Amino acid sequence: RFAQALMRPIWVLALLLTHSVAWACRCEPLTLGQYYAQADSVQIGRLLSSHDAGNDRLLEFGDLTAFKPVGRPIPKTRSFRTGGSSASCGLRIVPGATYVLFAQSQSDDPTRSQVNSCNGSRVIFTADGEPGTDFIDVPLRYLPSQLLAHAGRDELDATPWPNAQNPLSTQFI
C-alpha cells in the first residue's frame, strides 16, 4: 500500500507533463455579403501550387477573376498565405481545385494577402468537378452572379450621382 500511495503522485505528475493541448479552428458562419464586406479583395481562382512557409502555407492561384476591388487589374497568378493546418484555420488544400478567396491584406507583406476558412474562402469545386460547400445563404451555383451583384453595388457606391459624365442623372433627383 505504501508503494501504491507513493506511485499515485508520480502518475499524476507524468500525466500532467505529457498532456498536450488540442487547438481547433472555430469560426462563426457568415453570409456571403458579410464575407464580401470584410474582405479587402475577392477573387475566384484555380490552385496551381502550395508549399510550406514556416507555420503557414503559401498558395499560388491562377486563372483569377476579380470581384473586389472593382476596376483594378489583377495579375495572371497571385500568391496568398494561409494557416499551415486546419487547426490554425488554414484552407483545405485540393490541387487543381477552384476556390473563392476572400482576402485580407497583410501589413508585413503587402504582396501576399491572408486567406483562411474563417474569412469565407473555400473550394467551390474540385478539379474533378465535385462541388464544395455552399454558403449559409447562397448555393454555390449562384456564387458568381451574387459576387457580381456585390461588385456592381461597390461600383455604384463609388460613383457620385449625379455626375459630370451623366448630366441626365440630375433629371431624376
Short mmCIF file of N, CA and C in Angstrom, two decimals:
data_model
loop_
_atom_site.label_atom_id
_atom_site.label_comp_id
_atom_site.label_asym_id
_atom_site.label_seq_id
_atom_site.Cartn_x
_atom_site.Cartn_y
_atom_site.Cartn_z
N ARG A 1 0.81 -1.20 0.00
CA ARG A 1 0.00 0.00 0.00
C ARG A 1 0.85 1.25 0.00
N PHE A 2 1.93 1.19 0.72
CA PHE A 2 2.80 2.34 0.76
C PHE A 2 3.34 2.66 -0.64
N ALA A 3 3.71 1.60 -1.38
CA ALA A 3 4.24 1.78 -2.74
C ALA A 3 3.16 2.38 -3.66
N GLN A 4 1.90 1.92 -3.52
CA GLN A 4 0.80 2.48 -4.33
C GLN A 4 0.58 3.95 -4.00
N ALA A 5 0.62 4.29 -2.73
CA ALA A 5 0.43 5.68 -2.32
C ALA A 5 1.54 6.56 -2.86
N LEU A 6 2.75 6.03 -2.91
CA LEU A 6 3.89 6.78 -3.41
C LEU A 6 3.82 6.94 -4.94
N MET A 7 3.32 5.94 -5.63
CA MET A 7 3.25 5.96 -7.09
C MET A 7 2.15 6.87 -7.63
N ARG A 8 1.07 7.03 -6.87
CA ARG A 8 -0.06 7.84 -7.35
C ARG A 8 0.37 9.27 -7.73
N PRO A 9 1.09 10.01 -6.90
CA PRO A 9 1.52 11.36 -7.30
C PRO A 9 2.46 11.35 -8.51
N ILE A 10 3.26 10.30 -8.64
CA ILE A 10 4.16 10.21 -9.79
C ILE A 10 3.34 10.04 -11.07
N TRP A 11 2.30 9.21 -11.03
CA TRP A 11 1.44 9.02 -12.20
C TRP A 11 0.72 10.32 -12.56
N VAL A 12 0.22 11.02 -11.58
CA VAL A 12 -0.47 12.28 -11.83
C VAL A 12 0.50 13.28 -12.46
N LEU A 13 1.70 13.37 -11.93
CA LEU A 13 2.71 14.27 -12.47
C LEU A 13 3.06 13.89 -13.92
N ALA A 14 3.21 12.61 -14.17
CA ALA A 14 3.53 12.15 -15.53
C ALA A 14 2.41 12.50 -16.50
N LEU A 15 1.15 12.35 -16.09
CA LEU A 15 0.02 12.71 -16.96
C LEU A 15 -0.01 14.20 -17.24
N LEU A 16 0.26 15.00 -16.23
CA LEU A 16 0.27 16.45 -16.42
C LEU A 16 1.38 16.90 -17.37
N LEU A 17 2.53 16.27 -17.28
CA LEU A 17 3.66 16.66 -18.12
C LEU A 17 3.48 16.22 -19.57
N THR A 18 2.78 15.14 -19.80
CA THR A 18 2.59 14.65 -21.16
C THR A 18 1.30 15.13 -21.79
N HIS A 19 0.48 15.84 -21.03
CA HIS A 19 -0.78 16.35 -21.56
C HIS A 19 -0.51 17.37 -22.66
N SER A 20 -1.16 17.23 -23.78
CA SER A 20 -1.00 18.21 -24.87
C SER A 20 -2.32 18.91 -25.10
N VAL A 21 -2.22 20.13 -25.51
CA VAL A 21 -3.41 20.94 -25.75
C VAL A 21 -3.84 20.76 -27.20
N ALA A 22 -5.10 20.52 -27.42
CA ALA A 22 -5.64 20.40 -28.77
C ALA A 22 -6.26 21.74 -29.17
N TRP A 23 -5.76 22.31 -30.25
CA TRP A 23 -6.29 23.58 -30.75
C TRP A 23 -7.19 23.27 -31.93
N ALA A 24 -8.25 24.01 -32.04
CA ALA A 24 -9.16 23.81 -33.17
C ALA A 24 -9.60 25.16 -33.68
N CYS A 25 -9.79 25.23 -34.96
CA CYS A 25 -10.29 26.45 -35.59
C CYS A 25 -11.79 26.49 -35.41
N ARG A 26 -12.27 27.56 -34.82
CA ARG A 26 -13.71 27.74 -34.66
C ARG A 26 -14.07 29.13 -35.16
N CYS A 27 -15.01 29.19 -36.05
CA CYS A 27 -15.44 30.49 -36.55
C CYS A 27 -16.94 30.45 -36.84
N GLU A 28 -17.54 31.59 -36.68
CA GLU A 28 -18.98 31.72 -36.90
C GLU A 28 -19.26 31.79 -38.40
N PRO A 29 -20.17 30.97 -38.92
CA PRO A 29 -20.52 31.09 -40.34
C PRO A 29 -21.23 32.43 -40.58
N LEU A 30 -20.84 33.09 -41.67
CA LEU A 30 -21.42 34.37 -42.03
C LEU A 30 -22.13 34.25 -43.37
N THR A 31 -22.86 35.26 -43.74
CA THR A 31 -23.49 35.30 -45.06
C THR A 31 -22.44 35.68 -46.09
N LEU A 32 -22.73 35.43 -47.34
CA LEU A 32 -21.83 35.80 -48.42
C LEU A 32 -21.57 37.31 -48.39
N GLY A 33 -22.60 38.11 -48.16
CA GLY A 33 -22.44 39.56 -48.09
C GLY A 33 -21.52 39.99 -46.96
N GLN A 34 -21.58 39.33 -45.83
CA GLN A 34 -20.69 39.66 -44.71
C GLN A 34 -19.25 39.31 -45.04
N TYR A 35 -19.02 38.14 -45.65
CA TYR A 35 -17.66 37.79 -46.06
C TYR A 35 -17.14 38.81 -47.06
N TYR A 36 -17.97 39.18 -48.03
CA TYR A 36 -17.57 40.13 -49.07
C TYR A 36 -17.22 41.48 -48.43
N ALA A 37 -18.04 41.96 -47.53
CA ALA A 37 -17.81 43.26 -46.90
C ALA A 37 -16.52 43.29 -46.08
N GLN A 38 -16.17 42.19 -45.44
CA GLN A 38 -14.98 42.14 -44.59
C GLN A 38 -13.69 41.99 -45.38
N ALA A 39 -13.78 41.57 -46.64
CA ALA A 39 -12.58 41.28 -47.43
C ALA A 39 -12.02 42.55 -48.08
N ASP A 40 -10.68 42.60 -48.19
CA ASP A 40 -10.03 43.66 -48.95
C ASP A 40 -10.08 43.35 -50.44
N SER A 41 -10.05 42.07 -50.77
CA SER A 41 -10.16 41.65 -52.17
C SER A 41 -10.90 40.33 -52.24
N VAL A 42 -11.60 40.13 -53.35
CA VAL A 42 -12.36 38.89 -53.58
C VAL A 42 -12.05 38.41 -54.99
N GLN A 43 -11.61 37.16 -55.10
CA GLN A 43 -11.32 36.55 -56.40
C GLN A 43 -11.81 35.12 -56.42
N ILE A 44 -11.98 34.63 -57.63
CA ILE A 44 -12.16 33.19 -57.86
C ILE A 44 -10.94 32.78 -58.67
N GLY A 45 -10.29 31.68 -58.28
CA GLY A 45 -9.11 31.22 -58.99
C GLY A 45 -8.83 29.76 -58.75
N ARG A 46 -7.95 29.21 -59.60
CA ARG A 46 -7.59 27.79 -59.53
C ARG A 46 -6.25 27.65 -58.80
N LEU A 47 -6.18 26.72 -57.85
CA LEU A 47 -4.95 26.47 -57.10
C LEU A 47 -3.92 25.81 -58.00
N LEU A 48 -2.79 26.49 -58.19
CA LEU A 48 -1.71 25.96 -59.02
C LEU A 48 -0.68 25.20 -58.20
N SER A 49 -0.35 25.73 -57.02
CA SER A 49 0.66 25.07 -56.18
C SER A 49 0.54 25.57 -54.75
N SER A 50 1.15 24.81 -53.84
CA SER A 50 1.22 25.23 -52.44
C SER A 50 2.51 24.67 -51.86
N HIS A 51 3.08 25.43 -50.92
CA HIS A 51 4.26 24.94 -50.21
C HIS A 51 4.33 25.54 -48.82
N ASP A 52 5.00 24.82 -47.93
CA ASP A 52 5.13 25.24 -46.54
C ASP A 52 6.02 26.47 -46.44
N ALA A 53 5.65 27.35 -45.51
CA ALA A 53 6.44 28.55 -45.22
C ALA A 53 6.38 28.77 -43.71
N GLY A 54 7.20 28.03 -42.98
CA GLY A 54 7.15 28.10 -41.52
C GLY A 54 5.86 27.49 -41.01
N ASN A 55 5.10 28.24 -40.24
CA ASN A 55 3.82 27.74 -39.72
C ASN A 55 2.68 27.94 -40.72
N ASP A 56 2.95 28.59 -41.84
CA ASP A 56 1.93 28.88 -42.85
C ASP A 56 2.17 28.06 -44.10
N ARG A 57 1.25 28.23 -45.04
CA ARG A 57 1.40 27.69 -46.38
C ARG A 57 1.23 28.83 -47.36
N LEU A 58 2.05 28.83 -48.41
CA LEU A 58 1.90 29.79 -49.49
C LEU A 58 1.17 29.11 -50.63
N LEU A 59 0.13 29.76 -51.10
CA LEU A 59 -0.70 29.20 -52.17
C LEU A 59 -0.58 30.07 -53.40
N GLU A 60 -0.37 29.45 -54.54
CA GLU A 60 -0.28 30.17 -55.81
C GLU A 60 -1.53 29.85 -56.63
N PHE A 61 -2.27 30.89 -57.00
CA PHE A 61 -3.50 30.73 -57.76
C PHE A 61 -3.35 31.35 -59.14
N GLY A 62 -4.03 30.76 -60.11
CA GLY A 62 -4.07 31.28 -61.48
C GLY A 62 -5.50 31.33 -61.97
N ASP A 63 -5.67 31.76 -63.23
CA ASP A 63 -7.00 31.88 -63.85
C ASP A 63 -7.92 32.71 -62.96
N LEU A 64 -7.40 33.82 -62.45
CA LEU A 64 -8.14 34.63 -61.48
C LEU A 64 -9.20 35.52 -62.13
N THR A 65 -10.33 35.60 -61.47
CA THR A 65 -11.39 36.55 -61.80
C THR A 65 -11.60 37.40 -60.56
N ALA A 66 -11.46 38.71 -60.69
CA ALA A 66 -11.57 39.61 -59.54
C ALA A 66 -12.98 40.20 -59.45
N PHE A 67 -13.49 40.28 -58.23
CA PHE A 67 -14.77 40.91 -57.95
C PHE A 67 -14.60 42.13 -57.05
N LYS A 68 -13.51 42.16 -56.30
CA LYS A 68 -13.23 43.28 -55.41
C LYS A 68 -11.72 43.38 -55.27
N PRO A 69 -11.11 44.55 -55.31
CA PRO A 69 -11.71 45.85 -55.58
C PRO A 69 -12.12 45.97 -57.04
N VAL A 70 -13.14 46.75 -57.26
CA VAL A 70 -13.71 46.92 -58.60
C VAL A 70 -12.77 47.77 -59.46
N GLY A 71 -12.60 47.34 -60.71
CA GLY A 71 -11.87 48.14 -61.69
C GLY A 71 -10.36 48.08 -61.61
N ARG A 72 -9.80 47.28 -60.74
CA ARG A 72 -8.35 47.17 -60.63
C ARG A 72 -7.89 45.91 -61.33
N PRO A 73 -6.91 46.02 -62.25
CA PRO A 73 -6.42 44.81 -62.91
C PRO A 73 -5.70 43.91 -61.91
N ILE A 74 -5.77 42.62 -62.17
CA ILE A 74 -5.07 41.67 -61.31
C ILE A 74 -4.10 40.86 -62.17
N PRO A 75 -3.01 40.38 -61.57
CA PRO A 75 -2.06 39.57 -62.33
C PRO A 75 -2.66 38.22 -62.71
N LYS A 76 -2.00 37.54 -63.64
CA LYS A 76 -2.47 36.22 -64.06
C LYS A 76 -2.37 35.20 -62.94
N THR A 77 -1.34 35.34 -62.11
CA THR A 77 -1.20 34.48 -60.94
C THR A 77 -0.99 35.37 -59.72
N ARG A 78 -1.34 34.84 -58.56
CA ARG A 78 -1.20 35.61 -57.33
C ARG A 78 -0.98 34.66 -56.16
N SER A 79 -0.13 35.08 -55.22
CA SER A 79 0.15 34.28 -54.03
C SER A 79 -0.69 34.75 -52.86
N PHE A 80 -1.09 33.79 -52.05
CA PHE A 80 -1.83 34.06 -50.82
C PHE A 80 -1.19 33.24 -49.71
N ARG A 81 -1.36 33.70 -48.48
CA ARG A 81 -0.86 32.99 -47.30
C ARG A 81 -2.06 32.44 -46.54
N THR A 82 -1.93 31.20 -46.03
CA THR A 82 -2.96 30.60 -45.20
C THR A 82 -2.29 29.85 -44.06
N GLY A 83 -3.05 29.52 -43.04
CA GLY A 83 -2.52 28.73 -41.93
C GLY A 83 -2.02 27.38 -42.41
N GLY A 84 -1.04 26.84 -41.69
CA GLY A 84 -0.43 25.58 -42.10
C GLY A 84 -1.25 24.35 -41.80
N SER A 85 -2.36 24.50 -41.06
CA SER A 85 -3.20 23.35 -40.74
C SER A 85 -4.64 23.81 -40.57
N SER A 86 -5.54 22.85 -40.52
CA SER A 86 -6.94 23.19 -40.29
C SER A 86 -7.14 23.74 -38.88
N ALA A 87 -6.29 23.34 -37.93
CA ALA A 87 -6.38 23.85 -36.56
C ALA A 87 -6.08 25.34 -36.51
N SER A 88 -5.26 25.84 -37.43
CA SER A 88 -4.97 27.27 -37.49
C SER A 88 -5.82 27.96 -38.56
N CYS A 89 -6.94 27.33 -38.91
CA CYS A 89 -7.91 27.85 -39.87
C CYS A 89 -7.36 27.93 -41.30
N GLY A 90 -6.32 27.15 -41.59
CA GLY A 90 -5.78 27.13 -42.94
C GLY A 90 -6.77 26.49 -43.90
N LEU A 91 -6.69 26.93 -45.16
CA LEU A 91 -7.58 26.36 -46.18
C LEU A 91 -7.24 24.90 -46.43
N ARG A 92 -8.26 24.13 -46.75
CA ARG A 92 -8.08 22.74 -47.17
C ARG A 92 -7.43 22.78 -48.55
N ILE A 93 -6.31 22.10 -48.71
CA ILE A 93 -5.54 22.13 -49.96
C ILE A 93 -6.05 21.02 -50.88
N VAL A 94 -6.59 21.43 -52.03
CA VAL A 94 -7.08 20.49 -53.04
C VAL A 94 -6.44 20.89 -54.37
N PRO A 95 -5.38 20.18 -54.79
CA PRO A 95 -4.68 20.57 -56.01
C PRO A 95 -5.62 20.68 -57.22
N GLY A 96 -5.48 21.77 -57.96
CA GLY A 96 -6.27 21.98 -59.16
C GLY A 96 -7.69 22.45 -58.91
N ALA A 97 -8.10 22.57 -57.67
CA ALA A 97 -9.46 22.99 -57.34
C ALA A 97 -9.64 24.49 -57.59
N THR A 98 -10.87 24.89 -57.78
CA THR A 98 -11.22 26.30 -57.92
C THR A 98 -11.77 26.79 -56.59
N TYR A 99 -11.24 27.92 -56.15
CA TYR A 99 -11.57 28.48 -54.84
C TYR A 99 -12.20 29.86 -55.02
N VAL A 100 -13.00 30.25 -54.05
CA VAL A 100 -13.35 31.66 -53.88
C VAL A 100 -12.48 32.14 -52.73
N LEU A 101 -11.84 33.29 -52.92
CA LEU A 101 -10.85 33.81 -51.97
C LEU A 101 -11.29 35.17 -51.46
N PHE A 102 -11.59 35.24 -50.19
CA PHE A 102 -11.92 36.49 -49.51
C PHE A 102 -10.66 36.87 -48.74
N ALA A 103 -9.86 37.75 -49.28
CA ALA A 103 -8.52 38.00 -48.75
C ALA A 103 -8.46 39.29 -47.94
N GLN A 104 -7.60 39.25 -46.91
CA GLN A 104 -7.26 40.44 -46.14
C GLN A 104 -5.79 40.75 -46.40
N SER A 105 -5.49 42.03 -46.58
CA SER A 105 -4.11 42.45 -46.80
C SER A 105 -3.30 42.26 -45.53
N GLN A 106 -2.02 41.99 -45.71
CA GLN A 106 -1.11 41.83 -44.58
C GLN A 106 -0.15 43.02 -44.57
N SER A 107 -0.03 43.66 -43.44
CA SER A 107 0.85 44.83 -43.36
C SER A 107 2.32 44.43 -43.44
N ASP A 108 2.67 43.21 -42.98
CA ASP A 108 4.07 42.80 -43.01
C ASP A 108 4.53 42.33 -44.39
N ASP A 109 3.59 41.99 -45.27
CA ASP A 109 3.94 41.56 -46.63
C ASP A 109 2.81 41.94 -47.57
N PRO A 110 2.83 43.16 -48.10
CA PRO A 110 1.72 43.63 -48.93
C PRO A 110 1.56 42.88 -50.26
N THR A 111 2.57 42.09 -50.65
CA THR A 111 2.44 41.33 -51.90
C THR A 111 1.63 40.06 -51.72
N ARG A 112 1.40 39.64 -50.47
CA ARG A 112 0.62 38.44 -50.20
C ARG A 112 -0.51 38.78 -49.25
N SER A 113 -1.69 38.34 -49.58
CA SER A 113 -2.85 38.53 -48.72
C SER A 113 -3.13 37.24 -47.97
N GLN A 114 -3.83 37.37 -46.85
CA GLN A 114 -4.18 36.23 -46.00
C GLN A 114 -5.56 35.71 -46.38
N VAL A 115 -5.67 34.40 -46.54
CA VAL A 115 -6.96 33.74 -46.73
C VAL A 115 -7.05 32.61 -45.72
N ASN A 116 -8.26 32.34 -45.24
CA ASN A 116 -8.43 31.23 -44.30
C ASN A 116 -9.89 30.79 -44.32
N SER A 117 -10.15 29.72 -43.61
CA SER A 117 -11.51 29.16 -43.61
C SER A 117 -12.49 30.05 -42.86
N CYS A 118 -12.01 30.90 -41.97
CA CYS A 118 -12.91 31.79 -41.22
C CYS A 118 -13.31 33.03 -42.00
N ASN A 119 -12.55 33.39 -43.04
CA ASN A 119 -12.94 34.57 -43.80
C ASN A 119 -13.80 34.23 -45.02
N GLY A 120 -14.28 32.99 -45.08
CA GLY A 120 -15.19 32.58 -46.14
C GLY A 120 -14.54 31.89 -47.32
N SER A 121 -13.21 31.95 -47.42
CA SER A 121 -12.50 31.31 -48.54
C SER A 121 -12.73 29.81 -48.48
N ARG A 122 -12.92 29.21 -49.65
CA ARG A 122 -13.21 27.78 -49.70
C ARG A 122 -13.14 27.24 -51.12
N VAL A 123 -13.09 25.92 -51.22
CA VAL A 123 -13.19 25.24 -52.51
C VAL A 123 -14.62 25.40 -53.01
N ILE A 124 -14.76 25.83 -54.28
CA ILE A 124 -16.11 25.87 -54.85
C ILE A 124 -16.35 24.66 -55.76
N PHE A 125 -15.27 24.13 -56.36
CA PHE A 125 -15.35 22.81 -56.98
C PHE A 125 -13.95 22.27 -57.21
N THR A 126 -13.82 20.95 -57.13
CA THR A 126 -12.54 20.28 -57.29
C THR A 126 -12.18 20.20 -58.77
N ALA A 127 -10.96 19.74 -59.05
CA ALA A 127 -10.53 19.55 -60.43
C ALA A 127 -11.41 18.53 -61.14
N ASP A 128 -12.02 17.60 -60.38
CA ASP A 128 -12.92 16.59 -60.94
C ASP A 128 -14.35 17.09 -61.08
N GLY A 129 -14.60 18.34 -60.68
CA GLY A 129 -15.93 18.90 -60.80
C GLY A 129 -16.84 18.68 -59.61
N GLU A 130 -16.30 18.08 -58.53
CA GLU A 130 -17.11 17.87 -57.32
C GLU A 130 -17.35 19.22 -56.64
N PRO A 131 -18.60 19.50 -56.24
CA PRO A 131 -18.87 20.80 -55.62
C PRO A 131 -18.31 20.90 -54.21
N GLY A 132 -18.02 22.15 -53.81
CA GLY A 132 -17.57 22.43 -52.46
C GLY A 132 -18.77 22.67 -51.55
N THR A 133 -18.57 23.47 -50.51
CA THR A 133 -19.59 23.74 -49.50
C THR A 133 -20.31 25.04 -49.80
N ASP A 134 -21.64 24.99 -49.79
CA ASP A 134 -22.45 26.18 -50.00
C ASP A 134 -22.23 27.18 -48.87
N PHE A 135 -22.59 28.43 -49.13
CA PHE A 135 -22.64 29.43 -48.07
C PHE A 135 -23.98 29.27 -47.36
N ILE A 136 -24.12 29.85 -46.16
CA ILE A 136 -25.35 29.64 -45.41
C ILE A 136 -26.56 30.28 -46.10
N ASP A 137 -26.32 31.25 -46.97
CA ASP A 137 -27.43 31.94 -47.64
C ASP A 137 -27.40 31.83 -49.16
N VAL A 138 -26.33 31.28 -49.73
CA VAL A 138 -26.20 31.23 -51.19
C VAL A 138 -25.63 29.88 -51.62
N PRO A 139 -26.37 29.13 -52.43
CA PRO A 139 -25.80 27.90 -53.00
C PRO A 139 -24.67 28.27 -53.97
N LEU A 140 -23.67 27.41 -54.10
CA LEU A 140 -22.51 27.71 -54.94
C LEU A 140 -22.88 27.99 -56.39
N ARG A 141 -23.95 27.40 -56.88
CA ARG A 141 -24.30 27.64 -58.29
C ARG A 141 -24.66 29.10 -58.55
N TYR A 142 -25.02 29.84 -57.50
CA TYR A 142 -25.34 31.26 -57.65
C TYR A 142 -24.19 32.18 -57.24
N LEU A 143 -23.05 31.61 -56.85
CA LEU A 143 -21.95 32.42 -56.34
C LEU A 143 -21.46 33.47 -57.33
N PRO A 144 -21.14 33.14 -58.59
CA PRO A 144 -20.64 34.19 -59.49
C PRO A 144 -21.63 35.35 -59.66
N SER A 145 -22.91 35.06 -59.82
CA SER A 145 -23.88 36.16 -60.01
C SER A 145 -24.02 36.99 -58.74
N GLN A 146 -23.93 36.36 -57.58
CA GLN A 146 -24.02 37.12 -56.33
C GLN A 146 -22.78 37.99 -56.12
N LEU A 147 -21.60 37.47 -56.47
CA LEU A 147 -20.39 38.28 -56.36
C LEU A 147 -20.43 39.45 -57.33
N LEU A 148 -20.96 39.22 -58.53
CA LEU A 148 -21.12 40.33 -59.50
C LEU A 148 -22.08 41.38 -58.97
N ALA A 149 -23.13 40.96 -58.30
CA ALA A 149 -24.08 41.91 -57.71
C ALA A 149 -23.39 42.76 -56.64
N HIS A 150 -22.58 42.13 -55.80
CA HIS A 150 -21.84 42.89 -54.77
C HIS A 150 -20.85 43.85 -55.42
N ALA A 151 -20.15 43.39 -56.46
CA ALA A 151 -19.19 44.25 -57.16
C ALA A 151 -19.91 45.43 -57.83
N GLY A 152 -21.08 45.17 -58.40
CA GLY A 152 -21.86 46.24 -59.01
C GLY A 152 -22.30 47.26 -57.99
N ARG A 153 -22.68 46.80 -56.82
CA ARG A 153 -23.07 47.71 -55.75
C ARG A 153 -21.87 48.56 -55.32
N ASP A 154 -20.69 47.95 -55.24
CA ASP A 154 -19.48 48.70 -54.91
C ASP A 154 -19.21 49.78 -55.95
N GLU A 155 -19.38 49.43 -57.22
CA GLU A 155 -19.16 50.39 -58.31
C GLU A 155 -20.14 51.55 -58.21
N LEU A 156 -21.40 51.25 -57.95
CA LEU A 156 -22.39 52.31 -57.81
C LEU A 156 -22.10 53.19 -56.61
N ASP A 157 -21.68 52.58 -55.50
CA ASP A 157 -21.35 53.35 -54.30
C ASP A 157 -20.15 54.26 -54.53
N ALA A 158 -19.23 53.86 -55.41
CA ALA A 158 -18.02 54.64 -55.66
C ALA A 158 -18.24 55.76 -56.66
N THR A 159 -19.37 55.74 -57.36
CA THR A 159 -19.65 56.75 -58.38
C THR A 159 -20.59 57.79 -57.83
N PRO A 160 -20.14 59.05 -57.72
CA PRO A 160 -21.05 60.09 -57.24
C PRO A 160 -22.20 60.29 -58.23
N TRP A 161 -23.36 60.49 -57.71
CA TRP A 161 -24.54 60.61 -58.57
C TRP A 161 -25.35 61.78 -58.13
N PRO A 162 -25.66 62.78 -58.87
CA PRO A 162 -25.35 62.94 -60.30
C PRO A 162 -23.87 63.25 -60.50
N ASN A 163 -23.41 63.06 -61.73
CA ASN A 163 -22.01 63.33 -62.03
C ASN A 163 -21.86 63.95 -63.40
N ALA A 164 -20.66 64.46 -63.65
CA ALA A 164 -20.40 65.16 -64.90
C ALA A 164 -20.48 64.24 -66.11
N GLN A 165 -20.18 62.95 -65.93
CA GLN A 165 -20.24 62.02 -67.06
C GLN A 165 -21.69 61.69 -67.45
N ASN A 166 -22.63 61.93 -66.55
CA ASN A 166 -24.02 61.62 -66.82
C ASN A 166 -24.89 62.81 -66.41
N PRO A 167 -24.88 63.89 -67.22
CA PRO A 167 -25.65 65.07 -66.85
C PRO A 167 -27.15 64.81 -66.76
N LEU A 168 -27.64 63.78 -67.46
CA LEU A 168 -29.07 63.48 -67.39
C LEU A 168 -29.48 62.97 -66.01
N SER A 169 -28.49 62.50 -65.25
CA SER A 169 -28.83 61.96 -63.95
C SER A 169 -29.45 63.00 -63.03
N THR A 170 -29.21 64.29 -63.30
CA THR A 170 -29.80 65.34 -62.47
C THR A 170 -31.31 65.42 -62.66
N GLN A 171 -31.81 64.91 -63.78
CA GLN A 171 -33.26 64.93 -64.03
C GLN A 171 -34.01 64.00 -63.10
N PHE A 172 -33.34 63.00 -62.54
CA PHE A 172 -34.01 62.01 -61.72
C PHE A 172 -33.94 62.32 -60.23
N ILE A 173 -33.34 63.43 -59.90
CA ILE A 173 -33.21 63.77 -58.49
C ILE A 173 -34.23 64.81 -58.08
#
